[in-house]
Amino acid sequence: MFFCCKNKNESSTSYTTFKNCFYMNQNEFVLLVTPFKDKVFRLAKRLLVSIEEAEDATQEVLVKLWNKNGNLERYGSVEAVAMTMTKNYCLDQLKSKRTGNIKIVHTNYVDREPGLEKKIEDLDSLNWVEKIMDRLPVQQKLIIQMRDIEQYEFEEIAKILDMNESAIRVALSRARKTIRDYMTETDKYGIS
């Protein structure tokens, strides 16, 4: 991976590997974080619910990354570091508010203009999934968010959550089973 950056002892900008890079200017930093800053925001919004709080969390994480500008070369994946920082920041915010309710909303839903009846049916199912996800433990919510919505690989989730990949697979399976069981029960009986 190559980045354009200035070495401390050089007056000119050069293309170099990240290992040899001591600091970046603002434009280079923006180029580095642009590919994943929306993912940071979406994760923060899933955990904090409020758009304003998610924007604040995103900005806080980006500022912390900027402050680590000279040390970013130590990390294999700056995106994974950013997602870990986002998770930790949001969980700290929730703890400080003593809020036990974390709401995850599926915003990646794409409507392909089906009929009104299908739209209503899909919206109802989405609302049920959202309600079911509210009942899941925080860790399962995070894993569902990262794997099923953000499409992270198990290895990346393991790094971000500091967990074993097999434990992530088990938690994901349990979360999906819980959602499936509730949906089947609701569909069968029409009640929650």
PDB file of C-alpha atoms in Angstrom:
ATOM      1  CA  MET A   1       0.000   0.000   0.000  1.00  0.00           C
ATOM      2  CA  PHE A   2       1.465   3.381  -0.968  1.00  0.00           C
ATOM      3  CA  PHE A   3       0.730   6.765   0.503  1.00  0.00           C
ATOM      4  CA  CYS A   4       1.968  10.165  -0.441  1.00  0.00           C
ATOM      5  CA  CYS A   5       3.543  11.664   2.636  1.00  0.00           C
ATOM      6  CA  LYS A   6       6.398  13.757   3.921  1.00  0.00           C
ATOM      7  CA  ASN A   7       9.159  12.310   5.965  1.00  0.00           C
ATOM      8  CA  LYS A   8      10.275  14.467   8.860  1.00  0.00           C
ATOM      9  CA  ASN A   9      13.713  14.966   7.345  1.00  0.00           C
ATOM     10  CA  GLU A  10      12.553  15.613   3.796  1.00  0.00           C
ATOM     11  CA  SER A  11      11.215  18.819   2.369  1.00  0.00           C
ATOM     12  CA  SER A  12       9.582  17.187  -0.645  1.00  0.00           C
ATOM     13  CA  THR A  13       6.576  14.922  -0.871  1.00  0.00           C
ATOM     14  CA  SER A  14       7.267  11.384  -1.992  1.00  0.00           C
ATOM     15  CA  TYR A  15       5.375   8.187  -2.636  1.00  0.00           C
ATOM     16  CA  THR A  16       6.460   5.668  -0.081  1.00  0.00           C
ATOM     17  CA  THR A  17       5.217   2.685   1.850  1.00  0.00           C
ATOM     18  CA  PHE A  18       3.255   3.478   4.957  1.00  0.00           C
ATOM     19  CA  LYS A  19       6.081   2.081   7.135  1.00  0.00           C
ATOM     20  CA  ASN A  20       8.373   4.917   6.083  1.00  0.00           C
ATOM     21  CA  CYS A  21       5.741   7.593   6.572  1.00  0.00           C
ATOM     22  CA  PHE A  22       6.014   9.772   9.667  1.00  0.00           C
ATOM     23  CA  TYR A  23       3.087  12.096   9.137  1.00  0.00           C
ATOM     24  CA  MET A  24       0.449  13.029   6.590  1.00  0.00           C
ATOM     25  CA  ASN A  25      -1.039  16.341   5.647  1.00  0.00           C
ATOM     26  CA  GLN A  26      -4.804  16.890   5.827  1.00  0.00           C
ATOM     27  CA  ASN A  27      -5.474  15.923   2.208  1.00  0.00           C
ATOM     28  CA  GLU A  28      -3.583  12.660   2.583  1.00  0.00           C
ATOM     29  CA  PHE A  29      -5.427  11.906   5.813  1.00  0.00           C
ATOM     30  CA  VAL A  30      -8.785  12.567   4.128  1.00  0.00           C
ATOM     31  CA  LEU A  31      -7.841  10.183   1.317  1.00  0.00           C
ATOM     32  CA  LEU A  32      -6.966   7.551   3.922  1.00  0.00           C
ATOM     33  CA  VAL A  33     -10.219   7.783   5.935  1.00  0.00           C
ATOM     34  CA  THR A  34     -12.722   8.471   3.140  1.00  0.00           C
ATOM     35  CA  PRO A  35     -13.229   4.796   2.199  1.00  0.00           C
ATOM     36  CA  PHE A  36     -14.440   3.848   5.697  1.00  0.00           C
ATOM     37  CA  LYS A  37     -15.778   7.005   7.382  1.00  0.00           C
ATOM     38  CA  ASP A  38     -19.379   6.162   6.365  1.00  0.00           C
ATOM     39  CA  LYS A  39     -19.009   2.728   7.986  1.00  0.00           C
ATOM     40  CA  VAL A  40     -17.840   4.441  11.170  1.00  0.00           C
ATOM     41  CA  PHE A  41     -20.922   6.673  11.094  1.00  0.00           C
ATOM     42  CA  ARG A  42     -23.307   3.770  10.448  1.00  0.00           C
ATOM     43  CA  LEU A  43     -21.880   1.732  13.319  1.00  0.00           C
ATOM     44  CA  ALA A  44     -22.122   4.739  15.628  1.00  0.00           C
ATOM     45  CA  LYS A  45     -25.723   5.344  14.536  1.00  0.00           C
ATOM     46  CA  ARG A  46     -26.621   1.702  15.190  1.00  0.00           C
ATOM     47  CA  LEU A  47     -25.331   1.964  18.717  1.00  0.00           C
ATOM     48  CA  LEU A  48     -26.261   5.527  19.643  1.00  0.00           C
ATOM     49  CA  VAL A  49     -29.471   5.791  17.541  1.00  0.00           C
ATOM     50  CA  SER A  50     -29.285   9.594  17.341  1.00  0.00           C
ATOM     51  CA  ILE A  51     -27.902  11.002  14.093  1.00  0.00           C
ATOM     52  CA  GLU A  52     -26.356  13.931  15.969  1.00  0.00           C
ATOM     53  CA  GLU A  53     -24.624  11.652  18.477  1.00  0.00           C
ATOM     54  CA  ALA A  54     -23.411   9.400  15.653  1.00  0.00           C
ATOM     55  CA  GLU A  55     -21.977  12.425  13.838  1.00  0.00           C
ATOM     56  CA  ASP A  56     -20.238  13.496  17.056  1.00  0.00           C
ATOM     57  CA  ALA A  57     -18.865   9.979  17.551  1.00  0.00           C
ATOM     58  CA  THR A  58     -17.596   9.856  13.969  1.00  0.00           C
ATOM     59  CA  GLN A  59     -15.899  13.209  14.346  1.00  0.00           C
ATOM     60  CA  GLU A  60     -14.373  12.152  17.671  1.00  0.00           C
ATOM     61  CA  VAL A  61     -12.958   8.963  16.139  1.00  0.00           C
ATOM     62  CA  LEU A  62     -11.522  10.838  13.148  1.00  0.00           C
ATOM     63  CA  VAL A  63      -9.919  13.419  15.450  1.00  0.00           C
ATOM     64  CA  LYS A  64      -8.369  10.609  17.517  1.00  0.00           C
ATOM     65  CA  LEU A  65      -7.034   9.033  14.314  1.00  0.00           C
ATOM     66  CA  TRP A  66      -5.604  12.384  13.217  1.00  0.00           C
ATOM     67  CA  ASN A  67      -3.889  12.713  16.604  1.00  0.00           C
ATOM     68  CA  LYS A  68      -2.319   9.280  16.011  1.00  0.00           C
ATOM     69  CA  ASN A  69      -1.170  10.474  12.576  1.00  0.00           C
ATOM     70  CA  GLY A  70       2.499   9.733  13.243  1.00  0.00           C
ATOM     71  CA  ASN A  71       1.771   6.245  14.601  1.00  0.00           C
ATOM     72  CA  LEU A  72      -0.769   4.929  12.112  1.00  0.00           C
ATOM     73  CA  GLU A  73       1.878   2.886  10.331  1.00  0.00           C
ATOM     74  CA  ARG A  74       1.902   0.496  13.310  1.00  0.00           C
ATOM     75  CA  TYR A  75      -1.560  -0.781  12.419  1.00  0.00           C
ATOM     76  CA  GLY A  76      -2.220  -3.342   9.704  1.00  0.00           C
ATOM     77  CA  SER A  77      -5.683  -1.910   9.044  1.00  0.00           C
ATOM     78  CA  VAL A  78      -6.535   1.675   9.923  1.00  0.00           C
ATOM     79  CA  GLU A  79     -10.173   0.843   9.146  1.00  0.00           C
ATOM     80  CA  ALA A  80     -10.219  -1.907  11.773  1.00  0.00           C
ATOM     81  CA  VAL A  81      -8.678   0.491  14.292  1.00  0.00           C
ATOM     82  CA  ALA A  82     -11.316   3.102  13.459  1.00  0.00           C
ATOM     83  CA  MET A  83     -14.150   0.595  13.870  1.00  0.00           C
ATOM     84  CA  THR A  84     -12.739  -0.581  17.201  1.00  0.00           C
ATOM     85  CA  MET A  85     -12.417   3.015  18.373  1.00  0.00           C
ATOM     86  CA  THR A  86     -16.005   3.679  17.275  1.00  0.00           C
ATOM     87  CA  LYS A  87     -17.343   0.650  19.119  1.00  0.00           C
ATOM     88  CA  ASN A  88     -15.471   1.562  22.300  1.00  0.00           C
ATOM     89  CA  TYR A  89     -16.438   5.233  22.134  1.00  0.00           C
ATOM     90  CA  CYS A  90     -20.131   4.432  21.602  1.00  0.00           C
ATOM     91  CA  LEU A  91     -20.233   1.842  24.370  1.00  0.00           C
ATOM     92  CA  ASP A  92     -18.565   4.341  26.712  1.00  0.00           C
ATOM     93  CA  GLN A  93     -21.168   6.958  25.753  1.00  0.00           C
ATOM     94  CA  LEU A  94     -23.972   4.498  26.440  1.00  0.00           C
ATOM     95  CA  LYS A  95     -22.481   3.505  29.791  1.00  0.00           C
ATOM     96  CA  SER A  96     -22.112   7.127  30.811  1.00  0.00           C
ATOM     97  CA  LYS A  97     -25.779   7.713  30.056  1.00  0.00           C
ATOM     98  CA  ARG A  98     -26.693   4.504  31.858  1.00  0.00           C
ATOM     99  CA  THR A  99     -28.767   3.568  28.841  1.00  0.00           C
ATOM    100  CA  GLY A 100     -29.590  -0.108  28.603  1.00  0.00           C
ATOM    101  CA  ASN A 101     -31.488   0.167  25.352  1.00  0.00           C
ATOM    102  CA  ILE A 102     -29.437  -0.033  22.195  1.00  0.00           C
ATOM    103  CA  LYS A 103     -31.442   0.205  19.037  1.00  0.00           C
ATOM    104  CA  ILE A 104     -30.176  -1.165  15.745  1.00  0.00           C
ATOM    105  CA  VAL A 105     -31.990  -0.009  12.649  1.00  0.00           C
ATOM    106  CA  HIS A 106     -31.472  -1.630   9.292  1.00  0.00           C
ATOM    107  CA  THR A 107     -30.937   1.284   6.883  1.00  0.00           C
ATOM    108  CA  ASN A 108     -29.422  -0.656   4.013  1.00  0.00           C
ATOM    109  CA  TYR A 109     -32.865  -1.838   2.941  1.00  0.00           C
ATOM    110  CA  VAL A 110     -33.382  -1.125  -0.773  1.00  0.00           C
ATOM    111  CA  ASP A 111     -36.912  -0.877  -2.140  1.00  0.00           C
ATOM    112  CA  ARG A 112     -37.208  -2.022  -5.777  1.00  0.00           C
ATOM    113  CA  GLU A 113     -40.676  -0.473  -6.217  1.00  0.00           C
ATOM    114  CA  PRO A 114     -42.834  -3.502  -5.431  1.00  0.00           C
ATOM    115  CA  GLY A 115     -46.590  -3.131  -5.016  1.00  0.00           C
ATOM    116  CA  LEU A 116     -48.095  -1.335  -2.023  1.00  0.00           C
ATOM    117  CA  GLU A 117     -49.101  -4.597  -0.330  1.00  0.00           C
ATOM    118  CA  LYS A 118     -45.561  -5.962  -0.648  1.00  0.00           C
ATOM    119  CA  LYS A 119     -44.143  -2.682   0.661  1.00  0.00           C
ATOM    120  CA  ILE A 120     -46.379  -2.823   3.726  1.00  0.00           C
ATOM    121  CA  GLU A 121     -45.525  -6.478   4.311  1.00  0.00           C
ATOM    122  CA  ASP A 122     -41.777  -5.814   3.994  1.00  0.00           C
ATOM    123  CA  LEU A 123     -41.965  -2.793   6.293  1.00  0.00           C
ATOM    124  CA  ASP A 124     -43.833  -4.833   8.866  1.00  0.00           C
ATOM    125  CA  SER A 125     -41.208  -7.599   8.684  1.00  0.00           C
ATOM    126  CA  LEU A 126     -38.416  -5.051   8.985  1.00  0.00           C
ATOM    127  CA  ASN A 127     -40.089  -3.542  12.057  1.00  0.00           C
ATOM    128  CA  TRP A 128     -40.355  -7.004  13.597  1.00  0.00           C
ATOM    129  CA  VAL A 129     -36.694  -7.729  12.928  1.00  0.00           C
ATOM    130  CA  GLU A 130     -35.790  -4.384  14.484  1.00  0.00           C
ATOM    131  CA  LYS A 131     -37.861  -5.190  17.589  1.00  0.00           C
ATOM    132  CA  ILE A 132     -36.288  -8.635  17.834  1.00  0.00           C
ATOM    133  CA  MET A 133     -32.801  -7.201  17.454  1.00  0.00           C
ATOM    134  CA  ASP A 134     -33.542  -4.847  20.350  1.00  0.00           C
ATOM    135  CA  ARG A 135     -33.874  -7.945  22.533  1.00  0.00           C
ATOM    136  CA  LEU A 136     -30.467  -9.343  21.567  1.00  0.00           C
ATOM    137  CA  PRO A 137     -27.407  -8.926  23.794  1.00  0.00           C
ATOM    138  CA  VAL A 138     -25.120  -6.027  22.804  1.00  0.00           C
ATOM    139  CA  GLN A 139     -22.395  -8.324  21.495  1.00  0.00           C
ATOM    140  CA  GLN A 140     -24.820 -10.160  19.181  1.00  0.00           C
ATOM    141  CA  LYS A 141     -26.159  -6.811  17.904  1.00  0.00           C
ATOM    142  CA  LEU A 142     -22.642  -5.669  17.070  1.00  0.00           C
ATOM    143  CA  ILE A 143     -21.837  -8.924  15.298  1.00  0.00           C
ATOM    144  CA  ILE A 144     -25.081  -8.878  13.256  1.00  0.00           C
ATOM    145  CA  GLN A 145     -24.418  -5.233  12.356  1.00  0.00           C
ATOM    146  CA  MET A 146     -20.862  -5.859  11.232  1.00  0.00           C
ATOM    147  CA  ARG A 147     -21.416  -9.170   9.430  1.00  0.00           C
ATOM    148  CA  ASP A 148     -24.902  -8.989   7.915  1.00  0.00           C
ATOM    149  CA  ILE A 149     -25.244  -5.258   7.365  1.00  0.00           C
ATOM    150  CA  GLU A 150     -21.697  -3.917   6.931  1.00  0.00           C
ATOM    151  CA  GLN A 151     -20.463  -7.179   5.298  1.00  0.00           C
ATOM    152  CA  TYR A 152     -17.251  -7.457   7.326  1.00  0.00           C
ATOM    153  CA  GLU A 153     -15.281 -10.699   7.186  1.00  0.00           C
ATOM    154  CA  PHE A 154     -15.059 -12.809  10.344  1.00  0.00           C
ATOM    155  CA  GLU A 155     -11.352 -12.036  10.681  1.00  0.00           C
ATOM    156  CA  GLU A 156     -12.041  -8.278  10.678  1.00  0.00           C
ATOM    157  CA  ILE A 157     -14.850  -8.631  13.224  1.00  0.00           C
ATOM    158  CA  ALA A 158     -12.558 -10.705  15.443  1.00  0.00           C
ATOM    159  CA  LYS A 159      -9.950  -7.927  15.441  1.00  0.00           C
ATOM    160  CA  ILE A 160     -12.473  -5.180  16.083  1.00  0.00           C
ATOM    161  CA  LEU A 161     -14.299  -6.976  18.895  1.00  0.00           C
ATOM    162  CA  ASP A 162     -11.158  -8.685  20.227  1.00  0.00           C
ATOM    163  CA  MET A 163     -12.847 -12.077  20.023  1.00  0.00           C
ATOM    164  CA  ASN A 164     -12.118 -15.526  18.664  1.00  0.00           C
ATOM    165  CA  GLU A 165     -13.543 -16.128  15.151  1.00  0.00           C
ATOM    166  CA  SER A 166     -15.337 -19.294  16.263  1.00  0.00           C
ATOM    167  CA  ALA A 167     -16.988 -17.371  19.130  1.00  0.00           C
ATOM    168  CA  ILE A 168     -18.169 -14.782  16.596  1.00  0.00           C
ATOM    169  CA  ARG A 169     -19.624 -17.508  14.380  1.00  0.00           C
ATOM    170  CA  VAL A 170     -21.450 -19.020  17.365  1.00  0.00           C
ATOM    171  CA  ALA A 171     -22.818 -15.644  18.500  1.00  0.00           C
ATOM    172  CA  LEU A 172     -23.909 -14.799  14.944  1.00  0.00           C
ATOM    173  CA  SER A 173     -25.625 -18.162  14.579  1.00  0.00           C
ATOM    174  CA  ARG A 174     -27.449 -17.695  17.865  1.00  0.00           C
ATOM    175  CA  ALA A 175     -28.542 -14.179  16.953  1.00  0.00           C
ATOM    176  CA  ARG A 176     -29.826 -15.293  13.554  1.00  0.00           C
ATOM    177  CA  LYS A 177     -31.635 -18.251  15.141  1.00  0.00           C
ATOM    178  CA  THR A 178     -33.275 -15.961  17.710  1.00  0.00           C
ATOM    179  CA  ILE A 179     -34.471 -13.627  14.955  1.00  0.00           C
ATOM    180  CA  ARG A 180     -35.653 -16.530  12.797  1.00  0.00           C
ATOM    181  CA  ASP A 181     -37.520 -18.173  15.724  1.00  0.00           C
ATOM    182  CA  TYR A 182     -39.294 -14.953  16.667  1.00  0.00           C
ATOM    183  CA  MET A 183     -40.207 -14.262  13.036  1.00  0.00           C
ATOM    184  CA  THR A 184     -41.544 -17.809  12.575  1.00  0.00           C
ATOM    185  CA  GLU A 185     -43.566 -17.523  15.771  1.00  0.00           C
ATOM    186  CA  THR A 186     -44.911 -14.117  14.792  1.00  0.00           C
ATOM    187  CA  ASP A 187     -45.758 -15.293  11.282  1.00  0.00           C
ATOM    188  CA  LYS A 188     -47.423 -18.418  12.588  1.00  0.00           C
ATOM    189  CA  TYR A 189     -49.530 -16.758  15.267  1.00  0.00           C
ATOM    190  CA  GLY A 190     -49.561 -13.119  14.264  1.00  0.00           C
ATOM    191  CA  ILE A 191     -48.482 -11.999  17.725  1.00  0.00           C
ATOM    192  CA  SER A 192     -45.248 -11.037  19.448  1.00  0.00           C
TER     193      SER A 192
END
